[in-house]
PDB file of C-alpha atoms and ligand atoms in Angstrom:
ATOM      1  CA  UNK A   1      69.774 157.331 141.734  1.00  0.00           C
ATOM      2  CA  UNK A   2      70.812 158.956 144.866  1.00  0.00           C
ATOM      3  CA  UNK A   3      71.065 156.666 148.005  1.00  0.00           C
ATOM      4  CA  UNK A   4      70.978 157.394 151.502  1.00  0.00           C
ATOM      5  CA  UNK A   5      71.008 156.229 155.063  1.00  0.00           C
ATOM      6  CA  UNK A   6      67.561 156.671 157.620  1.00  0.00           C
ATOM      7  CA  UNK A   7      68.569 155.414 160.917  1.00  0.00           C
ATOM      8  CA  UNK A   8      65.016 155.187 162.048  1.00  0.00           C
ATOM      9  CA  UNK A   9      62.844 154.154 165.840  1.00  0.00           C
ATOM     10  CA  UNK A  10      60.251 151.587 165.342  1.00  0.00           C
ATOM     11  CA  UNK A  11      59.100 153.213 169.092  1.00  0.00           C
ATOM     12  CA  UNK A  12      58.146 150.634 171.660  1.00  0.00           C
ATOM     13  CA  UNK A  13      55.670 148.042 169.836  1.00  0.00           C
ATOM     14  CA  UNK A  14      52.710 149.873 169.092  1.00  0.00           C
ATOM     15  CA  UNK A  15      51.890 150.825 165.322  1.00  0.00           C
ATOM     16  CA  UNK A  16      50.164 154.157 166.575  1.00  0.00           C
ATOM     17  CA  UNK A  17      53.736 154.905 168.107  1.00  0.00           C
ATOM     18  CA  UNK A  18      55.531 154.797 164.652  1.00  0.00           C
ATOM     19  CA  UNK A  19      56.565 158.625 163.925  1.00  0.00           C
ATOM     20  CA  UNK A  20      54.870 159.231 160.535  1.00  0.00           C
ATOM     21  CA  UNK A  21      58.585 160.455 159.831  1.00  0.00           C
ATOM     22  CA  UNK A  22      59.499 156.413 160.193  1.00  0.00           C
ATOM     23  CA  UNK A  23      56.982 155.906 158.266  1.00  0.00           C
ATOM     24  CA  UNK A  24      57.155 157.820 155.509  1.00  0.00           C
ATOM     25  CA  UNK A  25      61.293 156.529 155.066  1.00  0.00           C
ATOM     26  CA  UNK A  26      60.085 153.273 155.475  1.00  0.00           C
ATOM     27  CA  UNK A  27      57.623 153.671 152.430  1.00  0.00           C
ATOM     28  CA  UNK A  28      60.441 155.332 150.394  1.00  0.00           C
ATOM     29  CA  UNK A  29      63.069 152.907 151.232  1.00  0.00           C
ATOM     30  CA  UNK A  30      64.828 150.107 148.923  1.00  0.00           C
ATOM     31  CA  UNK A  31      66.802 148.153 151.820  1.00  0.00           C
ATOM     32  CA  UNK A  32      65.946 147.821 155.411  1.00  0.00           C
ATOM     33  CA  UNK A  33      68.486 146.618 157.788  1.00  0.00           C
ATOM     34  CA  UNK A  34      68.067 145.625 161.214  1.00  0.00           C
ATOM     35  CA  UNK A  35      68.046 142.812 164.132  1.00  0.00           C
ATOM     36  CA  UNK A  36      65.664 140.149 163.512  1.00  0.00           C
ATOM     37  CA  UNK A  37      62.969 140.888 165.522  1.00  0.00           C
ATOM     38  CA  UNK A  38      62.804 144.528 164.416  1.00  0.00           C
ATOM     39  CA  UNK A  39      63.150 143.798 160.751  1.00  0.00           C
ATOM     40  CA  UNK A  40      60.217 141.434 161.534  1.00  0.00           C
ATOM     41  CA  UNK A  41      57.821 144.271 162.421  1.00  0.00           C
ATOM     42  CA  UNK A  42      58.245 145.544 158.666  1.00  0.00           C
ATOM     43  CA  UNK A  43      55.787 144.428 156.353  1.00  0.00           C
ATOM     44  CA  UNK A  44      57.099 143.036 153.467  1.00  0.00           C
ATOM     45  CA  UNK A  45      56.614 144.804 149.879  1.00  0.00           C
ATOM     46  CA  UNK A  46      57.671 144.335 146.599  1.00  0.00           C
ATOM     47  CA  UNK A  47      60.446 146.411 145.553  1.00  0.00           C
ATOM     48  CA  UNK A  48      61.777 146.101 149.305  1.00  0.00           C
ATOM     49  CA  UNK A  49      64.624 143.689 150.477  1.00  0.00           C
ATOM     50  CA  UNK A  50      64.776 142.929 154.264  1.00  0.00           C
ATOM     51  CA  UNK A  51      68.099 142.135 155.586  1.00  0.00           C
ATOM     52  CA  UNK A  52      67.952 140.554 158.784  1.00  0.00           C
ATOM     53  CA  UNK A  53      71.044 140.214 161.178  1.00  0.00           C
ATOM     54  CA  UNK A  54      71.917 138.463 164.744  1.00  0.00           C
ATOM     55  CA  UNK A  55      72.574 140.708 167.465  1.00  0.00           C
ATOM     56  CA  UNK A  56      76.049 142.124 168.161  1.00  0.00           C
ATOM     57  CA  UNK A  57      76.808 142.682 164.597  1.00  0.00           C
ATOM     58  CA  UNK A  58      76.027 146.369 164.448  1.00  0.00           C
ATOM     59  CA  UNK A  59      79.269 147.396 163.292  1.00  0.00           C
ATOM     60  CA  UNK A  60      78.904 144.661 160.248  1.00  0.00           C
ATOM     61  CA  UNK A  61      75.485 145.836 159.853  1.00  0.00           C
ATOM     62  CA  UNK A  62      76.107 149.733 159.695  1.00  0.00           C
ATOM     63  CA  UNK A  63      78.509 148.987 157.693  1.00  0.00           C
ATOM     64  CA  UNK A  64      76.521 146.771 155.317  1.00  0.00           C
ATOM     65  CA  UNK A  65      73.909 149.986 154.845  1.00  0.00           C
ATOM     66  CA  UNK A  66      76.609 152.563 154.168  1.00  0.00           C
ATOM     67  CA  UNK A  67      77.901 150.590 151.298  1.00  0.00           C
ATOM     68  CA  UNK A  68      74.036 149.799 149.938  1.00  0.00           C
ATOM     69  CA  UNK A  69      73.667 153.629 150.398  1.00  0.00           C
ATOM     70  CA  UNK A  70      76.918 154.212 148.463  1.00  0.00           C
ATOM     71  CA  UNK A  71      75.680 151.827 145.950  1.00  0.00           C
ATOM     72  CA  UNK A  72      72.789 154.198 145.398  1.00  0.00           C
ATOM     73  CA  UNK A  73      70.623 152.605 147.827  1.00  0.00           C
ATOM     74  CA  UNK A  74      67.469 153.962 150.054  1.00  0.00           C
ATOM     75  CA  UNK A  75      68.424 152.364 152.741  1.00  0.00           C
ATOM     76  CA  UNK A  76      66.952 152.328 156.399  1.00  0.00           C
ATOM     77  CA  UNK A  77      68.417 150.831 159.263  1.00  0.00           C
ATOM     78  CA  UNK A  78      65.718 150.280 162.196  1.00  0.00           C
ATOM     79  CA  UNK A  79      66.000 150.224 165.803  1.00  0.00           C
ATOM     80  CA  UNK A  80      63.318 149.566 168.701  1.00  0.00           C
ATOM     81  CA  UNK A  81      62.717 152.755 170.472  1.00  0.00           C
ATOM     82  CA  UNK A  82      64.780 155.408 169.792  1.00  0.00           C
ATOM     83  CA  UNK A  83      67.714 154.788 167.211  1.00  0.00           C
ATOM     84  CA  UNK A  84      70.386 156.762 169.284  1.00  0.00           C
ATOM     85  CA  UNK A  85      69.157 155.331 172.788  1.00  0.00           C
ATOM     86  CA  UNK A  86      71.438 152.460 173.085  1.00  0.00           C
ATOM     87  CA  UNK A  87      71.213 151.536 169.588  1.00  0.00           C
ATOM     88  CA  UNK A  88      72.201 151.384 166.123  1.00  0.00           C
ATOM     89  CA  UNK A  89      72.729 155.341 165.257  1.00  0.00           C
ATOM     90  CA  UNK A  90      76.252 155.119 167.294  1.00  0.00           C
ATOM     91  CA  UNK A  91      77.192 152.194 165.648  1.00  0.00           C
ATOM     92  CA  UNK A  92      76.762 153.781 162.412  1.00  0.00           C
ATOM     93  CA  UNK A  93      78.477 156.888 163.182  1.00  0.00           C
ATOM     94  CA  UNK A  94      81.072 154.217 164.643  1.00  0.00           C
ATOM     95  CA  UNK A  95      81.180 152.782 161.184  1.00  0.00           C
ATOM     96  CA  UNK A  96      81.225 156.058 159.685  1.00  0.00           C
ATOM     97  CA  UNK A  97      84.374 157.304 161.576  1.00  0.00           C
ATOM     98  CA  UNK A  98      86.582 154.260 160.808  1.00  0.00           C
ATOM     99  CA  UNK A  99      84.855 153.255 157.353  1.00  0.00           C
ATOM    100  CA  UNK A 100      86.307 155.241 153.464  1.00  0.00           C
ATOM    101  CA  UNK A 101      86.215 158.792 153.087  1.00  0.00           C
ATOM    102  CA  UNK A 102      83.254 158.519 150.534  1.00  0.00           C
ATOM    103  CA  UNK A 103      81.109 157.145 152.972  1.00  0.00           C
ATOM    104  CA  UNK A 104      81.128 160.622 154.543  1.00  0.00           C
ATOM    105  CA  UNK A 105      79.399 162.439 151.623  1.00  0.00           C
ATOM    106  CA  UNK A 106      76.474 160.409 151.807  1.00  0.00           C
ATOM    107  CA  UNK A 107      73.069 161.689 153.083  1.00  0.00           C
ATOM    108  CA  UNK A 108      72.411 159.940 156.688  1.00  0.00           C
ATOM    109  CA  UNK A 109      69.655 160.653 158.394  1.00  0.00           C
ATOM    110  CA  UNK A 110      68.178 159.867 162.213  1.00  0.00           C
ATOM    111  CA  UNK A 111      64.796 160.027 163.395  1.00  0.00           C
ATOM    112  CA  UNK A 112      63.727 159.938 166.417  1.00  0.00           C
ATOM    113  CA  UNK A 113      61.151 157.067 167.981  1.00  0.00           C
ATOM    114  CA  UNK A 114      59.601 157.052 171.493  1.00  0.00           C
ATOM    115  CA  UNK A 115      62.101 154.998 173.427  1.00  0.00           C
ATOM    116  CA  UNK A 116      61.081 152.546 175.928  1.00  0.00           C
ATOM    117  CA  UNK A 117      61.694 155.035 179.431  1.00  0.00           C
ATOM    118  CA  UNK A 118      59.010 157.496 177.933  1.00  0.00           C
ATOM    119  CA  UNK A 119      56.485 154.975 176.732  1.00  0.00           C
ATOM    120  CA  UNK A 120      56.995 152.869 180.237  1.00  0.00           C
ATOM    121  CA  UNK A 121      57.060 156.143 182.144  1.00  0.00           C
ATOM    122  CA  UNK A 122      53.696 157.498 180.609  1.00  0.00           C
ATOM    123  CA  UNK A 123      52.223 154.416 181.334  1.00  0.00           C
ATOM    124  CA  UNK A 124      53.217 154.120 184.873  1.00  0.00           C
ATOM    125  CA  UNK A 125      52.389 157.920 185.371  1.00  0.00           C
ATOM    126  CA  UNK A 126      55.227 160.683 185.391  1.00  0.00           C
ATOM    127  CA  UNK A 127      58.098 159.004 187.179  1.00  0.00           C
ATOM    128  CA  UNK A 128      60.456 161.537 185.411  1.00  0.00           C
ATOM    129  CA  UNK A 129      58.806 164.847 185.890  1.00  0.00           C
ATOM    130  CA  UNK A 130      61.856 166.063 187.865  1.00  0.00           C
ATOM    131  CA  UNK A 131      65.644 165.261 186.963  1.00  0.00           C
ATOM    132  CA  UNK A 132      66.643 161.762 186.025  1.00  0.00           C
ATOM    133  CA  UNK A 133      68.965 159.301 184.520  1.00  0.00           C
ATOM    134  CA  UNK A 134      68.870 156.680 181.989  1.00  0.00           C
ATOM    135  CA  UNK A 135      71.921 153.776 183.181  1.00  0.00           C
ATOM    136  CA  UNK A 136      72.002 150.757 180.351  1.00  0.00           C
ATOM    137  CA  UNK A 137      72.944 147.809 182.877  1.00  0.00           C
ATOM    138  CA  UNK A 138      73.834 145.332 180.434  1.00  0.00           C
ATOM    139  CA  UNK A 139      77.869 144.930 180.985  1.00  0.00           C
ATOM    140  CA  UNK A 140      78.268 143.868 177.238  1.00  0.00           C
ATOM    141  CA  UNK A 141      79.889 147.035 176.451  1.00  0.00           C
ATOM    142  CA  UNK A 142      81.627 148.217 179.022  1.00  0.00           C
ATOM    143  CA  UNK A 143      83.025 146.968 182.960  1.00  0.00           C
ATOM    144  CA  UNK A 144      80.403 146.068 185.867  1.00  0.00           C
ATOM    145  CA  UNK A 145      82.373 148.596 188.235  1.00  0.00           C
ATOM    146  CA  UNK A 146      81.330 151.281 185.658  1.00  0.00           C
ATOM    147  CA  UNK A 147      77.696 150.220 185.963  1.00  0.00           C
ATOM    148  CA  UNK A 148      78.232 150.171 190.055  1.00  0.00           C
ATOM    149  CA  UNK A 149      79.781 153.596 190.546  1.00  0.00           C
ATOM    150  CA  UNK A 150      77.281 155.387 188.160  1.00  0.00           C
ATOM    151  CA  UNK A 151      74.319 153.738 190.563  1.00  0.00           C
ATOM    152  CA  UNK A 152      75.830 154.827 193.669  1.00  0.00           C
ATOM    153  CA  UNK A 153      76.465 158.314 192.202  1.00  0.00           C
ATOM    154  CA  UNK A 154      72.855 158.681 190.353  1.00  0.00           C
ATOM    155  CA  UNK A 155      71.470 157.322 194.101  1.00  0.00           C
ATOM    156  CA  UNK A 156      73.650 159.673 195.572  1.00  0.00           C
ATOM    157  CA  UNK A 157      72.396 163.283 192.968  1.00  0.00           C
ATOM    158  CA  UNK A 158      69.358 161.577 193.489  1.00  0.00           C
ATOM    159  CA  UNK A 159      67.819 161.138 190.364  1.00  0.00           C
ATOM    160  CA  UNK A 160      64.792 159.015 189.144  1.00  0.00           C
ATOM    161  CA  UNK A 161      66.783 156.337 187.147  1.00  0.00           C
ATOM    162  CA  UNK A 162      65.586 154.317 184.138  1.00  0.00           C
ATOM    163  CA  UNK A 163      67.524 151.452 183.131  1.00  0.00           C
ATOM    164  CA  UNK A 164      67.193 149.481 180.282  1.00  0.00           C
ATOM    165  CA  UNK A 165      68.696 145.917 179.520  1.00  0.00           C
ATOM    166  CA  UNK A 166      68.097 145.564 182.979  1.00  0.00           C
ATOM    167  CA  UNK A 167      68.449 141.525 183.214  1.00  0.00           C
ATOM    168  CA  UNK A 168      69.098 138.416 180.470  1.00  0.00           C
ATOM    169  CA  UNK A 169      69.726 135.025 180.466  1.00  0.00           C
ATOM    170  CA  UNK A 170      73.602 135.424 179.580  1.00  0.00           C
ATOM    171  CA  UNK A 171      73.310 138.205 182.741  1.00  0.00           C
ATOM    172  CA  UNK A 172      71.130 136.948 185.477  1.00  0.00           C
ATOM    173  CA  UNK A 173      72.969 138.146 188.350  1.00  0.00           C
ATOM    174  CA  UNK A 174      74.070 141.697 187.908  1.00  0.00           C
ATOM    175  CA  UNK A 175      70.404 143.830 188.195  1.00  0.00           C
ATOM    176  CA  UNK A 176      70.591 142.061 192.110  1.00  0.00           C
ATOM    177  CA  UNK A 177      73.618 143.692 192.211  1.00  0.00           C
ATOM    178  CA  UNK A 178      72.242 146.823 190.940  1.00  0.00           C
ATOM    179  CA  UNK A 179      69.591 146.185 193.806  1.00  0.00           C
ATOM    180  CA  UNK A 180      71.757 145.452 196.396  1.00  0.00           C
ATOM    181  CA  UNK A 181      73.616 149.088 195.454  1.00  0.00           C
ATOM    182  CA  UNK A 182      70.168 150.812 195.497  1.00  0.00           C
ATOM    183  CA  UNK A 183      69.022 149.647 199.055  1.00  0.00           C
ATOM    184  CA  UNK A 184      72.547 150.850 200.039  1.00  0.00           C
ATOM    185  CA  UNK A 185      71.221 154.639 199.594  1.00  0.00           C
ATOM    186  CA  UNK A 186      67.633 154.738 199.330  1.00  0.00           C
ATOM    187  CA  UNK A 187      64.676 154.488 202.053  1.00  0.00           C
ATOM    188  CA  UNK A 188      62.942 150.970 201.677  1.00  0.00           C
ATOM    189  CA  UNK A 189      59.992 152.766 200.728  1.00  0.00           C
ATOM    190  CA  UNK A 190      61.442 154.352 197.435  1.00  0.00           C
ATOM    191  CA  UNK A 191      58.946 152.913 194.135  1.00  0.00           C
ATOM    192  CA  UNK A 192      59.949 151.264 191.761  1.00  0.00           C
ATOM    193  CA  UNK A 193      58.520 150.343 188.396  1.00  0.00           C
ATOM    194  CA  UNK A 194      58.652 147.363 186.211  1.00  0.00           C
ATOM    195  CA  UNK A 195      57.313 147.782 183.077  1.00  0.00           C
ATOM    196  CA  UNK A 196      57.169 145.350 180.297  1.00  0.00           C
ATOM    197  CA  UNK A 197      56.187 144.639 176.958  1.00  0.00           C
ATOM    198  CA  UNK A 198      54.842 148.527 176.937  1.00  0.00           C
ATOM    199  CA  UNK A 199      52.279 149.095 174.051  1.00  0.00           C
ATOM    200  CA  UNK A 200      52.298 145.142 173.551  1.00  0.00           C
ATOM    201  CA  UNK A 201      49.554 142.601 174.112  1.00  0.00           C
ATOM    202  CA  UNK A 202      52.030 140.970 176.365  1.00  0.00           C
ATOM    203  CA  UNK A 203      52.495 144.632 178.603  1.00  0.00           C
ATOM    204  CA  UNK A 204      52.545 143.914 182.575  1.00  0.00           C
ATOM    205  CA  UNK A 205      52.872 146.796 185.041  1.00  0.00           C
ATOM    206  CA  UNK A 206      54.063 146.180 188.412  1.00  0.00           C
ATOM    207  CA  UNK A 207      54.733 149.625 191.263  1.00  0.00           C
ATOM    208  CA  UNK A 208      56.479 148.404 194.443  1.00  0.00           C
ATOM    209  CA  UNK A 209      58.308 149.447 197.115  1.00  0.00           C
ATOM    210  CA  UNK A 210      62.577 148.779 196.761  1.00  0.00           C
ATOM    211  CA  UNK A 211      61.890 146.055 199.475  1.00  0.00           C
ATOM    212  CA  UNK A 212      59.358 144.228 197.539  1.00  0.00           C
ATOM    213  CA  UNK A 213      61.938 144.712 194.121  1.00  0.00           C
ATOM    214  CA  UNK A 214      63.337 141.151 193.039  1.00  0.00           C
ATOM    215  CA  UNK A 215      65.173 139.815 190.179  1.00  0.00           C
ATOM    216  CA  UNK A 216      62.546 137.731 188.729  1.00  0.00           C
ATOM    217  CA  UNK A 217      60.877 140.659 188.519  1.00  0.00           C
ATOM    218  CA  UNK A 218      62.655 141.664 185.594  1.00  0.00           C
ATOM    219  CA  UNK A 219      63.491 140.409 182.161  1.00  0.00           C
ATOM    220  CA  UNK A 220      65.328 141.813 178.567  1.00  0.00           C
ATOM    221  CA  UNK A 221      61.815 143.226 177.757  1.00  0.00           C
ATOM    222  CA  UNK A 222      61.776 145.217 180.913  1.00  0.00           C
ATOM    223  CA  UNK A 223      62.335 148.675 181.737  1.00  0.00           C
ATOM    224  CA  UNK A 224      63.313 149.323 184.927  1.00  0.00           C
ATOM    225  CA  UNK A 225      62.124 152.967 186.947  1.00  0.00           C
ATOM    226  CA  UNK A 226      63.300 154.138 190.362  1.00  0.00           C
ATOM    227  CA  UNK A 227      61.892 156.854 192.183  1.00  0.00           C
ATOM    228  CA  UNK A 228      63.950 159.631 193.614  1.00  0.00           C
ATOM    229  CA  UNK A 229      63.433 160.498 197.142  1.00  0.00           C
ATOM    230  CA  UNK A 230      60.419 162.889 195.920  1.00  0.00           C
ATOM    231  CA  UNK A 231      58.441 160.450 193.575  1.00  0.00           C
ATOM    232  CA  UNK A 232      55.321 159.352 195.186  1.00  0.00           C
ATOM    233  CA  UNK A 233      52.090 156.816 194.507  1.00  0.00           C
ATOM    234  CA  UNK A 234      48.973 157.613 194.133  1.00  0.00           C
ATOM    235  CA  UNK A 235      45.968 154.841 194.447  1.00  0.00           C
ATOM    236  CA  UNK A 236      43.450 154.754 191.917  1.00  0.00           C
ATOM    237  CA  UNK A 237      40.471 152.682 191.093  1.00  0.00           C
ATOM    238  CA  UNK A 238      42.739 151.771 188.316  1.00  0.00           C
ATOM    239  CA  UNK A 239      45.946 151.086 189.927  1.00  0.00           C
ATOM    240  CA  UNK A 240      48.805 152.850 191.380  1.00  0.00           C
ATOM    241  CA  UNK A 241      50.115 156.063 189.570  1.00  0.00           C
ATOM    242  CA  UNK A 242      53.356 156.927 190.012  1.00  0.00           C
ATOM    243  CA  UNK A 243      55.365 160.737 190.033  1.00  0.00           C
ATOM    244  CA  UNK A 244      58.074 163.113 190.794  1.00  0.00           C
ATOM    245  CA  UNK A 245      56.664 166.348 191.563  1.00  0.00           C
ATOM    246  CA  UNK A 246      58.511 169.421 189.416  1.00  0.00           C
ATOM    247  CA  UNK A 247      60.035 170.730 191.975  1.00  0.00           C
ATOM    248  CA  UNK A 248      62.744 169.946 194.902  1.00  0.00           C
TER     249      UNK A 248
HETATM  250  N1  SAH B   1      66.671 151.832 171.463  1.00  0.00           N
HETATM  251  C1  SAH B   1      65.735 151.236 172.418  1.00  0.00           C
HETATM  252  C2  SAH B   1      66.463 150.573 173.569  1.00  0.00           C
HETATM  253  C3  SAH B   1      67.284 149.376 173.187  1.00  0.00           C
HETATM  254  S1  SAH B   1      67.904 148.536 174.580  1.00  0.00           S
HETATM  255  C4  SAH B   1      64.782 152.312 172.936  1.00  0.00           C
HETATM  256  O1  SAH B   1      65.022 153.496 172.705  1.00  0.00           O
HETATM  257  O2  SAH B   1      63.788 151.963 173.564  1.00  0.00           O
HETATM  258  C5  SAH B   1      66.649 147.301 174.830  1.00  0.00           C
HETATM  259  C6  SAH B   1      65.965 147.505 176.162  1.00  0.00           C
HETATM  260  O3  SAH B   1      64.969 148.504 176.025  1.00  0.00           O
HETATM  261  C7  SAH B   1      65.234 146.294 176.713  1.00  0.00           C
HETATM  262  O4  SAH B   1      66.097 145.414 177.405  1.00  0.00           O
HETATM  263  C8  SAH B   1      64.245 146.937 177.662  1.00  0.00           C
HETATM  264  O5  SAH B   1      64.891 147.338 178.866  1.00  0.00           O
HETATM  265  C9  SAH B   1      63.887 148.212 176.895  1.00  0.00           C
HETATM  266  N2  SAH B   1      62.660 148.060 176.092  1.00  0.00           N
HETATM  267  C10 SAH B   1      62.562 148.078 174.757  1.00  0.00           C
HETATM  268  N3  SAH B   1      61.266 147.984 174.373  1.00  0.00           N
HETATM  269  C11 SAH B   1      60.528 147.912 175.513  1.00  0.00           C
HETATM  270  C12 SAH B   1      59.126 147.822 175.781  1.00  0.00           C
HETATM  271  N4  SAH B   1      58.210 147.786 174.806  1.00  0.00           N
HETATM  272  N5  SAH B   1      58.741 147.770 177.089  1.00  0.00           N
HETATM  273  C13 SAH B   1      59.650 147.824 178.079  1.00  0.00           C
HETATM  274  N6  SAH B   1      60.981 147.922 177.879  1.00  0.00           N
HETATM  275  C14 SAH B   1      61.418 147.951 176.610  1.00  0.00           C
END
């Protein structure tokens, strides 16, 4: 039996947002490996083993699927959203690059999923029709004063900027920060959307103004959108609709 590795996107929530590429590994696959509340979205099967993990052990886990795959496992390792956008297929190819030279022969895989900026931006309208950024702003992974200077420069080139991991309960204080930086550079008028729980039952939309952009306003299940100096609102009888025009 020949195993392999599918580093796979679960996409934002929705089961119509599954790739039927995901879907088809996840049919074929012995093993799946992921965080807890991703693995949870798998429905259970017989001839399937789900191997749920805590949180910042993605090393440990990619490391625990390229051995199952050596072993001549099908093995897929899941992520919310896309697997390479601030997920698990770096820490495989982490695991890869510091793991034995066999692991290098085996068949690894990583499809794609509709990460949370796209979903959250198609929702709110087209926020990102003209250049923009993606910033993670959890400092987990690397320094605060990182996080700072690529604001101030992204404000600066103005881009639209989507940041994920915007705000936690282990980080409450740095997206005012991030905030603070923002109304440093941009008119008080620049939108901003908050977007969260996209594709869930539990999705809320919010469009306001940088002034009227708080904290609260943001949790680990938000994305967060800025305008560039371009993007404008449009009022509908269904809400505000957000977008950057195509050109500059
Ligand atoms: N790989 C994922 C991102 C992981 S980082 C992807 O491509 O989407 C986790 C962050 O993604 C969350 O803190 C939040 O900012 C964002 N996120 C994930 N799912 C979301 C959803 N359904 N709605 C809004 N934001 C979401």
């Amino acid at each position: 039996m020949t195993g392999w590795v599918a580093v796979a996107g679960l996409g934002p929530g929705d089961e119509a947002l599954v790739t039927p590429q995901v879907r088809a590994a996840l049919d074929a696959a012995s093993d799946v490996v992921g965080y807890i509340p991703y693995v949870a979205r798998i429905a259970p099967r017989a001839g399937l083993r789900l191997h749920a993990s805590d949180n910042r052990v993605e090393l440990d886990r990619a490391a625990h699927a390229l051995d199952m795959a050596a072993q001549g496992r099908r093995v897929v390792v899941v992520s919310s959203g896309d697997p390479g956008v601030f997920a698990m297929a770096s820490a495989l190819f982490e695991a890869l690059e510091a793991g034995p030279q066999h692991w290098r022969a085996l068949d690894i895989r990583v499809l794609p999923g509709i990460t949370a900026m796209l979903a959250a931006a198609a929702r709110a309208g087209a926020p990102l029709g003209h250049d923009f950024c993606a910033i993670n702003l959890s400092d987990n992974l690397k320094p605060w004063a990182l996080i700072e200077k690529r604001l101030r420069l992204a404000a600066e080139a103005d881009f639209a900027m989507a940041f994920y991991n915007p705000r936690s309960k282990a980080r409450p204080d740095g997206f005012a920060r991030a905030l603070e930086v923002l109304r440093t550079t941009c008119a008080d008028a620049r939108p901003v959307v908050f977007a969260r729980a996209v594709s869930t039952p539990q999705e809320e939309l919010r469009i306001v103004p940088l002034t009227e952009a708080r904290p609260e306003m943001a949790d680990m299940r938000t994305m967060v959108i800025v305008g560039s100096s371009l993007t404008r609102v449009i009022d509908t009888p269904r809400g505000p609709v957000i977008f950057t025009p195509r050109s500059a």
